[in-house]
Coordinates of C-alpha atoms in Angstrom, one line a residue:
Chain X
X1 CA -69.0 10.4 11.2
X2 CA -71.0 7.3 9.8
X3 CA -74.4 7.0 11.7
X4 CA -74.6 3.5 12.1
X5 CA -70.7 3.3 13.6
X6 CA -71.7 6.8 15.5
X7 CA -74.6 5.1 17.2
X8 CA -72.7 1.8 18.3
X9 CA -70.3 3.6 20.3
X10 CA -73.0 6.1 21.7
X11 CA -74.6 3.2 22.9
X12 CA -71.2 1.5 24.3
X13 CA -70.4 4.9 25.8
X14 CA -74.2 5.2 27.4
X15 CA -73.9 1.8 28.7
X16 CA -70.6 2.4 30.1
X17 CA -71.9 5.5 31.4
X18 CA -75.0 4.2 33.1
X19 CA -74.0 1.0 34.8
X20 CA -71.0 2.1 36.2
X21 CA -72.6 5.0 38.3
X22 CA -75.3 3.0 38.5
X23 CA -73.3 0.3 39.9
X24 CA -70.7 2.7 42.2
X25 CA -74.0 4.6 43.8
X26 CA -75.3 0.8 45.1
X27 CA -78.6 0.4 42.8
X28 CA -77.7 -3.2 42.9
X29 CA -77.5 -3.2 46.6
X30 CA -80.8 -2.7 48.0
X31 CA -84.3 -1.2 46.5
X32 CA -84.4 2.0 46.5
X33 CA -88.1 1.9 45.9
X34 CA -90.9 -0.4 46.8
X35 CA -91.5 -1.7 43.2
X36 CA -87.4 -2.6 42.8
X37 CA -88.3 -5.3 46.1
X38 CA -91.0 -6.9 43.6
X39 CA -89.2 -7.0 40.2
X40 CA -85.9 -8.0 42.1
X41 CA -87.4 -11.1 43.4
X42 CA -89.7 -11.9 40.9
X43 CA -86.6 -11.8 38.3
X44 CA -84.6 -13.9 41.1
X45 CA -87.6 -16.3 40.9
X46 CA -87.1 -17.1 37.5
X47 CA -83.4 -18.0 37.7
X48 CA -81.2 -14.3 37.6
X49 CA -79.5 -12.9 40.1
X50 CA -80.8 -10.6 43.3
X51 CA -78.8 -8.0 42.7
X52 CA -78.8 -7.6 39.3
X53 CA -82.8 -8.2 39.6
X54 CA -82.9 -5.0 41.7
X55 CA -81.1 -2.9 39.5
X56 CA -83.3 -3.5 36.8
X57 CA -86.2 -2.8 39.0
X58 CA -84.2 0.3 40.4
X59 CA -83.6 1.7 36.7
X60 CA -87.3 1.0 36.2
X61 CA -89.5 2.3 38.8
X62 CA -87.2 5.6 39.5
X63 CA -85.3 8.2 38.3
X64 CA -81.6 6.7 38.5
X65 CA -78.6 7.0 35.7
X66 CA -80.3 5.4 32.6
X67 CA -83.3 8.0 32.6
X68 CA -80.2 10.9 33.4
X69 CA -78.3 10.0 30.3
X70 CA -81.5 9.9 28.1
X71 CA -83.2 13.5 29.6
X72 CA -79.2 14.7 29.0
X73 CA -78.9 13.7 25.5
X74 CA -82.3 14.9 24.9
X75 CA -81.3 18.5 26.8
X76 CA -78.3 18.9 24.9
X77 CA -79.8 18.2 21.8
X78 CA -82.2 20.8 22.7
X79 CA -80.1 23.7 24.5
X80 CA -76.7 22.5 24.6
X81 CA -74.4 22.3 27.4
X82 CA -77.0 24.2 30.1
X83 CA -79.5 22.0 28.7
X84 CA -78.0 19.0 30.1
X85 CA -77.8 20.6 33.6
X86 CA -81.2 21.3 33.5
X87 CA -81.7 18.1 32.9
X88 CA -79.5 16.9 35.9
X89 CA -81.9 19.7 38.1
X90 CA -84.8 18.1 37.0
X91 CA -84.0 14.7 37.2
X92 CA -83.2 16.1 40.6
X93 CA -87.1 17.0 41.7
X94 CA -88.0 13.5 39.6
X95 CA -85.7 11.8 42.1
X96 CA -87.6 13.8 45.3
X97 CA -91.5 13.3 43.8
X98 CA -90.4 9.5 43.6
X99 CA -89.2 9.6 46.9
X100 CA -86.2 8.0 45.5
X101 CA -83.0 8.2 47.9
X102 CA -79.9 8.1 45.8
X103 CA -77.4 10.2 43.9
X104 CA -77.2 7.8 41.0
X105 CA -79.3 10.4 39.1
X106 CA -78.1 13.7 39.2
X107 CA -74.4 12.6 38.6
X108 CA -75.1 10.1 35.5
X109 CA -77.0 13.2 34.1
X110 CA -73.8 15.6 34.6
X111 CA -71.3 12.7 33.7
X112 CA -73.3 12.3 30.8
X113 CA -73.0 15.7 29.3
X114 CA -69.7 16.1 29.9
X115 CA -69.1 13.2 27.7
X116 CA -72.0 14.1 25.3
X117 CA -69.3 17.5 24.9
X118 CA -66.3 15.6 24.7
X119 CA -67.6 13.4 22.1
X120 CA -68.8 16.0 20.0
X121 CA -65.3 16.5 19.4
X122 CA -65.1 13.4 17.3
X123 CA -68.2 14.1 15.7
X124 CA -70.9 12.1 17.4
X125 CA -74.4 14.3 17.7
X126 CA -76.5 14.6 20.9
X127 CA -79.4 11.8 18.3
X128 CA -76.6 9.2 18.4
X129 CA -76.5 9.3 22.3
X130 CA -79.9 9.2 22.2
X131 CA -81.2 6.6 19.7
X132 CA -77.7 4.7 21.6
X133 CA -79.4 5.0 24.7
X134 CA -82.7 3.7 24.3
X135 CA -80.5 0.5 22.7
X136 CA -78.7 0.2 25.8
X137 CA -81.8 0.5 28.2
X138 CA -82.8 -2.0 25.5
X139 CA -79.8 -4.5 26.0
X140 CA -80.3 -4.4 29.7
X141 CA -84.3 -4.5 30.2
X142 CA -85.5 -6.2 26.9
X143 CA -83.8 -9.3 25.3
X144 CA -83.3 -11.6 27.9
X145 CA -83.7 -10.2 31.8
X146 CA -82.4 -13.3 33.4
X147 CA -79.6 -13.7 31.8
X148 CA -78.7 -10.2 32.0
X149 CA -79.4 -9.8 35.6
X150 CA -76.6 -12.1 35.9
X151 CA -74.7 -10.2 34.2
X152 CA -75.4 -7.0 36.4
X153 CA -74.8 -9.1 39.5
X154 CA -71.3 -10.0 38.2
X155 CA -70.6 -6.7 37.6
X156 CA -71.7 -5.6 41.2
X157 CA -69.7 -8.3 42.7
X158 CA -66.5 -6.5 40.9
X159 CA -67.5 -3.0 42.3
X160 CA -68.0 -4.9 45.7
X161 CA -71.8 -3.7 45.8
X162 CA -73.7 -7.2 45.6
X163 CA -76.6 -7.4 47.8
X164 CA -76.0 -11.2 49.5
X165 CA -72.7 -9.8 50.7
Chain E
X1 CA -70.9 18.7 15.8
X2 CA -69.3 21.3 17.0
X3 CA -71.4 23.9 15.5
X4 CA -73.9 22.6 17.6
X5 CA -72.0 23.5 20.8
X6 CA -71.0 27.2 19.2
X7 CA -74.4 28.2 18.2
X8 CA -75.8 27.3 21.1
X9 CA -73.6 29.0 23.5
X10 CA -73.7 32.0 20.9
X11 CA -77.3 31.9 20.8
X12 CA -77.3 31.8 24.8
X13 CA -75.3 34.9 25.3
X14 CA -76.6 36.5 22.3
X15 CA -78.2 40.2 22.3
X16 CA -78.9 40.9 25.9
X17 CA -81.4 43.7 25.1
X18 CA -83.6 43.7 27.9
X19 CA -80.8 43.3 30.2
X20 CA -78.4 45.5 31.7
X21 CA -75.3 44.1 30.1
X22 CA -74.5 45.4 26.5
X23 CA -71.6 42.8 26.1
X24 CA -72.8 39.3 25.2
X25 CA -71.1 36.9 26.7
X26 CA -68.4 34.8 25.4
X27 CA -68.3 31.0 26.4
X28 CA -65.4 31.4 28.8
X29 CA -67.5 34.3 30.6
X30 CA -70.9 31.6 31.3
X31 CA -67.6 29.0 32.3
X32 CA -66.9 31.9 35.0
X33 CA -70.3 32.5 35.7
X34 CA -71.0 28.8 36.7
X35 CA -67.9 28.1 38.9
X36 CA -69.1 31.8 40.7
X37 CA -72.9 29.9 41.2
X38 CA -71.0 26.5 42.2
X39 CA -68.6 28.4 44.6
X40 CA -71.1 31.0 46.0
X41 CA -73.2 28.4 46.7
X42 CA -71.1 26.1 48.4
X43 CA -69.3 29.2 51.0
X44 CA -73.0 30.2 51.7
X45 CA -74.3 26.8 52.5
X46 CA -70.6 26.5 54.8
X47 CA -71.9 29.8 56.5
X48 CA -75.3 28.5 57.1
X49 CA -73.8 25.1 59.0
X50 CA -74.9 22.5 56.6
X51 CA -72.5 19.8 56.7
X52 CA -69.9 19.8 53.8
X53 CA -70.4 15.8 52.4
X54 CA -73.6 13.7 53.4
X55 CA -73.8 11.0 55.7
X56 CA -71.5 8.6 55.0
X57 CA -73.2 5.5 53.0
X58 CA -73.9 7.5 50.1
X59 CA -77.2 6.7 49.5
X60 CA -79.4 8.7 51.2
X61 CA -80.1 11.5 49.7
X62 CA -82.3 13.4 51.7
X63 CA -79.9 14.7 54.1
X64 CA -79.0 17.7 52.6
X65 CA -75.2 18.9 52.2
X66 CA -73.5 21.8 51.2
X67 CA -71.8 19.7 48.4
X68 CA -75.1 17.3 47.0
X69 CA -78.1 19.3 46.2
X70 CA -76.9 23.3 46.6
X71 CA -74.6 23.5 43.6
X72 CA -77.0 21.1 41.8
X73 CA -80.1 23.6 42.8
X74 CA -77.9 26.6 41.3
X75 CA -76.7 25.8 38.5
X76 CA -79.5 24.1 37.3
X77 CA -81.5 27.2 37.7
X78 CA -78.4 29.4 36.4
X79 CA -79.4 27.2 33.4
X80 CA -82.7 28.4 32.8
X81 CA -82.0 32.4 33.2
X82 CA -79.0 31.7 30.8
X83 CA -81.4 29.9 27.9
X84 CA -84.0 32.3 28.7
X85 CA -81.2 35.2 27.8
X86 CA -81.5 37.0 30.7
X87 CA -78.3 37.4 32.1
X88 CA -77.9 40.6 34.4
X89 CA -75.2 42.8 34.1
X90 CA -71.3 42.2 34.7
X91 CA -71.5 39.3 32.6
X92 CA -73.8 37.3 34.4
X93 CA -71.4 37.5 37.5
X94 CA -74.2 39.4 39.7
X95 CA -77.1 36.8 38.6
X96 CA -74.4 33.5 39.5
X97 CA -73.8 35.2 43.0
X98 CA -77.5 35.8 43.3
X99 CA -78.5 32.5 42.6
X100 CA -75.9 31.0 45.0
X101 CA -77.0 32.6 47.6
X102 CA -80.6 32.0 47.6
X103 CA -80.4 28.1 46.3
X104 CA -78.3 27.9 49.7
X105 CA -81.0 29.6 52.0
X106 CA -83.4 27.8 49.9
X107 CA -82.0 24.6 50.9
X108 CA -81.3 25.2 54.3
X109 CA -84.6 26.3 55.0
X110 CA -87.2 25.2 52.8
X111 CA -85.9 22.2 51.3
X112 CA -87.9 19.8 53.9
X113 CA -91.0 22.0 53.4
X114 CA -90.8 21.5 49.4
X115 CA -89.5 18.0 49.1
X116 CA -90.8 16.4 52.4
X117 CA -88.7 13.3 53.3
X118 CA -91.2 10.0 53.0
X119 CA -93.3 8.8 55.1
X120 CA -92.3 5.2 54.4
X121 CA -89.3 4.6 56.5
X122 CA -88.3 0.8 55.3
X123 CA -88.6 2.3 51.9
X124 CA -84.6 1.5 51.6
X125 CA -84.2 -1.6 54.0
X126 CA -82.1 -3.8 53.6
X127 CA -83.4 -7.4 51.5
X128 CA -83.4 -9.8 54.5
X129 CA -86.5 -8.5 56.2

């Protein structure tokens, strides 16, 4: 497949990936660490939304979904199929050193390589997922935080895991 | 692409000289070998009285369960022994049971020694304090 069509739908398929469990396992709910509090309010401050605040400062300051899909492309790439599992197990100990309660990790790192595998089917390579998801992490942390936390909070309104609820 | 997947599999199961096994495995043999951790895992954890699913707002994952961090624990270490291409004999079978076992004694014993839960306790509170 092309490269540059491969890597737009890695990236649509990480984002996918990543904000949806992200979203189901309630990063947008409450801070999971004490740094998401700060970044939450401090994006809230300057006009985004609470909830989608705190799951930028959840993906930030701790192990969650975004940092499982990356260490998964980047194990698969390396070792194949067990080497995204590792991944998931050490995104696993991440999760416990940060003292980061949540699940969000560990299960975006295995959805991930199950649909790292099934896409290889259509020919997209472990580097597409992985250059796709540093532009997703991109799209959500880098261009415009406001705006996207509003974004995020719509999104967690859908999934019925809004903070101010 | 799907080389990729192939070789690596191939390369994983390849040659196990300094094992016992003289078969290498084939990919639906380490597919076998990972449902046995998962499932070996899981009963053992069952055996040992660890509650199947964790307490109820999933987001706390410190309790342990027999369903959230055992089969994660195996498998992930099931991993390494199969990239390291050591897999004992009977395809792997013995090493998946092995490894079952002990990440379930590991976990119902140690877990809370190795990852102590934090200190902190309003680490997780709600927004409105």
């Amino acid at each position: 497949m092309n490269e540059v069509i491969g890597i737009i739908i890695a990236a649509i398929l990480c984002w996918l990936n990543f904000v949806i469990v992200d979203t189901y396992f309630g990063l947008p709910e409450q801070p999971g660490v004490r740094g998401a509090r700060i970044i939450g309010k401090d994006v809230e401050k300057r006009g985004g939304d609470i909830a989608g605040g705190f799951f930028q400062g959840n993906i930030l300051c701790s192990p969650d979904a975004s940092a499982g899909t990356l260490m998964a492309s980047i194990g698969y790439l390396l070792l194949g199929i067990p080497g995204g599992i590792i991944a998931a197990f050490l995104v696993f100990i991440g999760n416990r050193l940060c003292a980061d309660p949540g699940y969000a990790g560990t299960t975006g790192c295995l959805t991930a390589t199950a649909i790292i595998f099934l896409a290889s089917f259509i020919g997209l390579t472990p580097e597409m997922f992985i250059v796709g998801m540093v532009i997703a992490i991109f799209t959500v942390m880098g261009i415009d935080q406001a705006k996207m936390s509003v974004v995020l909070g719509k999104i967690a309104k859908k999934f019925n895991r809004h903070a101010r609820e | 692409m799907f080389d990729l997947v192939f070789d690596t599999i191939y390369f994983a199961s390849f040659s196990n000289f300094y094992g016992l096994s003289n078969i290498s495995l084939s990919s639906f043999d380490i597919l076998l070998a990972y449902v046995v951790a998962i499932v070996c895992s899981i009963i053992v954890a069952l055996v040992l009285r660890l509650p199947l699913l964790p307490s109820k707002p999933y987001r706390y994952s410190f309790d342990v369960s027999a369903l959230y961090p055992t089969p994660i624990i195996a498998i992930g270490i099931f991993s390494i022994f199969l990239v390291l291409n050591y897999t004992f004999m009977y395809n792997g079978l013995v090493l998946a049971v092995v490894i079952g076992v002990l990440s379930a004694l590991f976990v119902k014993y140690l877990f809370d020694f190795v990852f102590p839960k934090p200190l902190d306790e309003n680490a997780g509170e709600d927004i409105n304090e």
